[in-house]
mmCIF file of C-alpha atoms in Angstrom:
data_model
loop_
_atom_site.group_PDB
_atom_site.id
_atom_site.type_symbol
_atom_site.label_atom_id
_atom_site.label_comp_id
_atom_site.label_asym_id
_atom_site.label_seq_id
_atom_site.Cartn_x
_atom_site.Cartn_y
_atom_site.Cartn_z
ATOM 1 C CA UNK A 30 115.182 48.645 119.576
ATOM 2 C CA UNK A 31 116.897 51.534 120.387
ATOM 3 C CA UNK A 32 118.662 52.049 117.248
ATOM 4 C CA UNK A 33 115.668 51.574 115.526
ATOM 5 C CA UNK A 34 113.655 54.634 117.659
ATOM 6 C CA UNK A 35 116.715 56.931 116.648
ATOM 7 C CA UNK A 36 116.152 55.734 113.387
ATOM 8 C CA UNK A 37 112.413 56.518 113.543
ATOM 9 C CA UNK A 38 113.355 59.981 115.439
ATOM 10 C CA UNK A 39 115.721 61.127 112.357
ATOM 11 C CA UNK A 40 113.519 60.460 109.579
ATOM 12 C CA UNK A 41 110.511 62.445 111.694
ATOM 13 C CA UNK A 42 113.167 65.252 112.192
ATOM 14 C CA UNK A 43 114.724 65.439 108.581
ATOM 15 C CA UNK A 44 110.658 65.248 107.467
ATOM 16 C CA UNK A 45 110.005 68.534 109.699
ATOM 17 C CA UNK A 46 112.807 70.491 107.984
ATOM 18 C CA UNK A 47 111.602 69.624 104.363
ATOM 19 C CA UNK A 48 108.556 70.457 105.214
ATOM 20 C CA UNK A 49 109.620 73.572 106.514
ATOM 21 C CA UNK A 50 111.627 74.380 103.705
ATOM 22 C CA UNK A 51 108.778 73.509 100.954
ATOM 23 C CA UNK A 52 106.209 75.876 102.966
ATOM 24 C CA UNK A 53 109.144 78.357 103.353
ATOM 25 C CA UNK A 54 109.822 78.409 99.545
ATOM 26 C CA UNK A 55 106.122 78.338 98.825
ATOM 27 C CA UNK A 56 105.730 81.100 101.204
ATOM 28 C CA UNK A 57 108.517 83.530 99.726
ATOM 29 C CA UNK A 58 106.754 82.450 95.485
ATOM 30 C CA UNK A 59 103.705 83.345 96.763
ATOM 31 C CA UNK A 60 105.084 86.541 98.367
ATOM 32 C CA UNK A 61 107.024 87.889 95.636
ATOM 33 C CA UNK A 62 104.328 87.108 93.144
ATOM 34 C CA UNK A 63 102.476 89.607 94.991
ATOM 35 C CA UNK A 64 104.706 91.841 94.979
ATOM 36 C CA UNK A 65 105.261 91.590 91.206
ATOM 37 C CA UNK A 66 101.413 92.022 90.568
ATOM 38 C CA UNK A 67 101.558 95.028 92.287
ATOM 39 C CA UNK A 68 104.057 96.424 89.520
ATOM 40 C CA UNK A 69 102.024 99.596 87.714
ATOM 41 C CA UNK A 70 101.870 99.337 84.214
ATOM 42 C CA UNK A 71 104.564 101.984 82.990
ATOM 43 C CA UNK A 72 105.007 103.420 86.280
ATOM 44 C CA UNK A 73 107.665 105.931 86.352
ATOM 45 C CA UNK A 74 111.195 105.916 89.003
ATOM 46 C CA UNK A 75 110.331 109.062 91.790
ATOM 47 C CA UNK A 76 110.887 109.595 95.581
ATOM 48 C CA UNK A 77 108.594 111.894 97.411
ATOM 49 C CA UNK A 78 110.420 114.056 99.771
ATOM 50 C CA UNK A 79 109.482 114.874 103.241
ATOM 51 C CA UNK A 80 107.954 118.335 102.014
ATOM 52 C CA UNK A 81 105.893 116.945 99.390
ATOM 53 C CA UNK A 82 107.306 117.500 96.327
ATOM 54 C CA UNK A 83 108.417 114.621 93.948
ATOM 55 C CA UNK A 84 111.436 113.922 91.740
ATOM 56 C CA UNK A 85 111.449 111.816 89.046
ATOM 57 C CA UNK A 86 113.888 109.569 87.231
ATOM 58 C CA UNK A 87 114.983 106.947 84.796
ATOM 59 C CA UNK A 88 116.138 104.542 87.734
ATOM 60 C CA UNK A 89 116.153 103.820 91.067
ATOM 61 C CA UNK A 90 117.823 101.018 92.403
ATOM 62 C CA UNK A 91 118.308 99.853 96.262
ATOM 63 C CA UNK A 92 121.964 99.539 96.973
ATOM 64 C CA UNK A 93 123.333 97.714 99.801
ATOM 65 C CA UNK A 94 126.201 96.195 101.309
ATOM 66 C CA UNK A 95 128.754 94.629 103.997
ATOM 67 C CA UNK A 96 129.746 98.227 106.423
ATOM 68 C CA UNK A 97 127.195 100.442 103.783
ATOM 69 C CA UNK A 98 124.202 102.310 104.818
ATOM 70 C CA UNK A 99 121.529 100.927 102.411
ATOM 71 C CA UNK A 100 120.408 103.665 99.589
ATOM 72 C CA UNK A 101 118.661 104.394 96.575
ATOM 73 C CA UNK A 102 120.418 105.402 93.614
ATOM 74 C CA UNK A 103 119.255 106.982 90.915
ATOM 75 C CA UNK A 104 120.083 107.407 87.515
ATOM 76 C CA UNK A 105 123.415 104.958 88.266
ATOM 77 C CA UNK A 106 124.703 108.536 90.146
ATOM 78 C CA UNK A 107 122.605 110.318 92.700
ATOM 79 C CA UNK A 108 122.739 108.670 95.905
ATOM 80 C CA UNK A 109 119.240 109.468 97.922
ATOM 81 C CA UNK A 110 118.713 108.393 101.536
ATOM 82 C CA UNK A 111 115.885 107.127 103.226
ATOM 83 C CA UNK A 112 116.042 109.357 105.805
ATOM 84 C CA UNK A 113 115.070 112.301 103.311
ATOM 85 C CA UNK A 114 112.018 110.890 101.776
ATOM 86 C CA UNK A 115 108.959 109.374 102.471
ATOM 87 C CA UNK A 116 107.752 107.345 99.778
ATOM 88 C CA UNK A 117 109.635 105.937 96.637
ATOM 89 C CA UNK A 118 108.457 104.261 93.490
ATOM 90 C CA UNK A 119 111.466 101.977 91.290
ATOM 91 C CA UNK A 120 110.933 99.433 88.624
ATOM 92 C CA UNK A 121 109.481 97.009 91.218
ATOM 93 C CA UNK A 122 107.377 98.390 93.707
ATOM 94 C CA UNK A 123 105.942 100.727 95.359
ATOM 95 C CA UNK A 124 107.111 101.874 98.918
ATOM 96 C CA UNK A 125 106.302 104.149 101.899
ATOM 97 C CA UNK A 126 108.282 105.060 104.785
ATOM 98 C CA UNK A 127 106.985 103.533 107.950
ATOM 99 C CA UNK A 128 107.154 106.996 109.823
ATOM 100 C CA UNK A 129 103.431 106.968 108.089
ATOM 101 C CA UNK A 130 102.520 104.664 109.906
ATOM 102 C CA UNK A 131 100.330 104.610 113.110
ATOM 103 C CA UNK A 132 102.950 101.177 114.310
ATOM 104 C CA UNK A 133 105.796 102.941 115.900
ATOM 105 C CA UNK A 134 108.240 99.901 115.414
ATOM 106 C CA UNK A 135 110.052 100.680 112.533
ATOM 107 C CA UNK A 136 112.104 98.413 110.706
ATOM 108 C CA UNK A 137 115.622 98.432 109.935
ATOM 109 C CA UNK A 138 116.081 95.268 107.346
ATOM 110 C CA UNK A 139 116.869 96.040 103.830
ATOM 111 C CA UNK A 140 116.676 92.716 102.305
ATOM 112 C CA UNK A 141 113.716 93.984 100.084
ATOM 113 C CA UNK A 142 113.782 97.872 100.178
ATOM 114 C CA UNK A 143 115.340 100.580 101.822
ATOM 115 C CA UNK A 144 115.129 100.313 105.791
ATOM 116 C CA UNK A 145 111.937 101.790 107.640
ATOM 117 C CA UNK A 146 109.919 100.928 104.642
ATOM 118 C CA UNK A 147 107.345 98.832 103.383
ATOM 119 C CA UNK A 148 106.454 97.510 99.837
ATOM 120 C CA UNK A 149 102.575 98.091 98.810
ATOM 121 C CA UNK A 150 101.295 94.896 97.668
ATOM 122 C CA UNK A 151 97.849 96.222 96.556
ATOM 123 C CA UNK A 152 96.313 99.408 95.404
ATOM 124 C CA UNK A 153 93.095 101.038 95.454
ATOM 125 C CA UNK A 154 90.255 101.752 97.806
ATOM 126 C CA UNK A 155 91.877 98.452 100.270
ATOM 127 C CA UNK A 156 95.988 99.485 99.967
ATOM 128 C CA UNK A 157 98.228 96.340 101.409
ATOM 129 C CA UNK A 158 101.612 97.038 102.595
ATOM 130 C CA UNK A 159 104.407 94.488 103.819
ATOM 131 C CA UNK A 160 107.594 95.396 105.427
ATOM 132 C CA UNK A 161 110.365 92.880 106.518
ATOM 133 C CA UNK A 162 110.914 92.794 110.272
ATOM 134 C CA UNK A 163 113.369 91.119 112.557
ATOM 135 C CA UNK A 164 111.653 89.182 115.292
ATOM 136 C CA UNK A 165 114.489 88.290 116.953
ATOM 137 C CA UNK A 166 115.691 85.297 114.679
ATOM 138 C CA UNK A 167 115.094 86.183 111.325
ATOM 139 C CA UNK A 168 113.298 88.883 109.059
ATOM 140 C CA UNK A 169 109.947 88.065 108.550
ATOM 141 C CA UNK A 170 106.757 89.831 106.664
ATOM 142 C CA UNK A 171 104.603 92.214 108.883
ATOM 143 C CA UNK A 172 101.831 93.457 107.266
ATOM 144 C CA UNK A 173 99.270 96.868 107.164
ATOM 145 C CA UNK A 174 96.491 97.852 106.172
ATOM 146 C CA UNK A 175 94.616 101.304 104.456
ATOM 147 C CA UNK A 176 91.329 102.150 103.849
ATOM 148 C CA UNK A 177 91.376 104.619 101.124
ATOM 149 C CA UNK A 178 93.691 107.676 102.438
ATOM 150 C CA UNK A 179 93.474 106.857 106.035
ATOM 151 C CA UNK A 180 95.740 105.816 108.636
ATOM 152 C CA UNK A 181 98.031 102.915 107.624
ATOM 153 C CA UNK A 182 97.267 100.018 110.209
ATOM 154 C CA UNK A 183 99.051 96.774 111.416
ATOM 155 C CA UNK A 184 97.251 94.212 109.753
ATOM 156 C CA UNK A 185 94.730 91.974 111.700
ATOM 157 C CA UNK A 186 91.933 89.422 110.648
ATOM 158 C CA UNK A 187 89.718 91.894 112.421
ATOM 159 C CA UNK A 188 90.810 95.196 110.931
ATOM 160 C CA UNK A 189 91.022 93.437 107.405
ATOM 161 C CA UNK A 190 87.359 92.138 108.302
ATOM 162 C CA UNK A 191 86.192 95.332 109.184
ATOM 163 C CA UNK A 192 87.723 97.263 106.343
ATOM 164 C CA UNK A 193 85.770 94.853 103.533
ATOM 165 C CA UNK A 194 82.103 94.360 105.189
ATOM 166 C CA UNK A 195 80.838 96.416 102.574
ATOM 167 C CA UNK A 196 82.024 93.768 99.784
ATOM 168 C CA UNK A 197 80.553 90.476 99.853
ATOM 169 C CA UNK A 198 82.356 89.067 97.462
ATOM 170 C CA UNK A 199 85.776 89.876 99.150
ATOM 171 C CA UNK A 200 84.379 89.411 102.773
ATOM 172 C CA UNK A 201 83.126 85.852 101.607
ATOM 173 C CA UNK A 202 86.595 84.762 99.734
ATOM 174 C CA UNK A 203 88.728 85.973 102.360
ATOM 175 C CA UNK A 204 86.295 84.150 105.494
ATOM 176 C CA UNK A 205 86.415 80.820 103.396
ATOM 177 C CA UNK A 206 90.564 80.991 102.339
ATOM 178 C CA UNK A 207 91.762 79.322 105.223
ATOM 179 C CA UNK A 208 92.526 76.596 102.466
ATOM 180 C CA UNK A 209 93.743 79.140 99.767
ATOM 181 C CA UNK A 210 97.556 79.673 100.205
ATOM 182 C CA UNK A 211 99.795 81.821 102.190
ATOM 183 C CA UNK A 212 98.607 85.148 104.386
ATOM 184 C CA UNK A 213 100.236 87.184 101.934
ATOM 185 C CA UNK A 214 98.249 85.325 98.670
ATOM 186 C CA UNK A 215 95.156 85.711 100.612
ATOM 187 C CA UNK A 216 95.720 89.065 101.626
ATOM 188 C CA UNK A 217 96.758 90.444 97.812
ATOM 189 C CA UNK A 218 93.655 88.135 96.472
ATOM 190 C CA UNK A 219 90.856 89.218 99.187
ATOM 191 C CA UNK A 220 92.305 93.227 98.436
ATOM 192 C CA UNK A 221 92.180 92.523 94.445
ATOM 193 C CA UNK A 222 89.109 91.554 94.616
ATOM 194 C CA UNK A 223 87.652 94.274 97.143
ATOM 195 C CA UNK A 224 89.543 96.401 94.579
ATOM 196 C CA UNK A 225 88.359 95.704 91.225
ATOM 197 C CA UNK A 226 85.684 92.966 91.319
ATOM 198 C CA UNK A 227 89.068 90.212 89.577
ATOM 199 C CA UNK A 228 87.570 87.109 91.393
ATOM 200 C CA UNK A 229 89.049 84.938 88.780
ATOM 201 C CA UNK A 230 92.529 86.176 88.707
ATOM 202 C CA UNK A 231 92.597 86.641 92.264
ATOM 203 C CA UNK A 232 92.853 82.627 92.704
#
């Protein structure tokens, strides 16, 4: 009898982690598809420095490494560090330094872009960012939120709520989506839709 409970107890445990690792994997599709969405058609490489002016180039790629302070380099030669810019566009994405932000805990993975900064996962009058955090364990998605040009927000049902009263369409998806993926799907689909109308491709 007892073998047969440890039995039972190992299948329920080795059922938790598959589980865990299907919703994790699902989780991370549904993130970077996002992510790639967001892309802008024929968007060109830039940083914006911290005075406001903006360089542009062919490339820009996020370099990082074991004993390396994570940087951008562009055109395979200039190295450019986070700490002098606030905002950078590469082939990818999109992404702002978190010192523009109204959160003051500022991140300091680089799995995804440079550290302190977050990738904009939607664009428009309702702008989505995501940045990867720590929370003790692992790194982990925290998200904002922007109406328009105002301050960028830590995300919550009830901001996001507030920010998309005006749109019934994306007020009603995103009140019904419990059932509709991932917080970052529903997120990128309710702001796409509060965005440009796309109910149809937002699903």
């Amino acid at each position: 009898m007892k073998n047969h409970l440890n039995t039972l107890a190992s299948i329920a445990c080795l059922a938790i982690i598959f589980s865990s690792c299907a919703n994790n994997a699902a989780y991370k599709a549904s993130r970077e598809a996002a992510v790639a969405s967001s892309k802008e058609t024929n968007s060109k490489c830039f940083i914006e420095k911290k005075d406001g002016s903006i360089a542009y180039f062919q490339t820009l790629e996020l370099v990082t490494g074991p004993f390396k302070s994570p940087y951008l380099l562009a055109d395979g030669k200039s190295k450019i560090k986070g700490s002098d810019i606030i905002a950078y566009q590469n082939q990818h994405y999109y992404a702002v330094s978190q010192i523009m932000f109204t959160n003051k805990k500022v991140s300091h993975v680089a799995t995804e872009t440079l550290p302190g900064f977050a990738v904009r996962l939607a664009k428009g009058k309702l702008n989505i960012y995501c940045a990867k955090v720590y929370n003790g364990h692992n790194a982990v998605d925290e998200f904002f939120i922007q109406s328009g040009n105002g301050k960028i927000l830590p995300y919550s049902t009830e901001l996001l709520t507030e920010a998309i009263k005006d749109n019934p369409q994306a007020y009603e998806f995103f009140m019904s989506a419990d059932d509709k993926g991932s917080l970052p799907e529903r997120i990128h689909s309710t702001a796409r839709i509060y965005n440009t109308g796309q109910i149809a491709s937002a699903r």
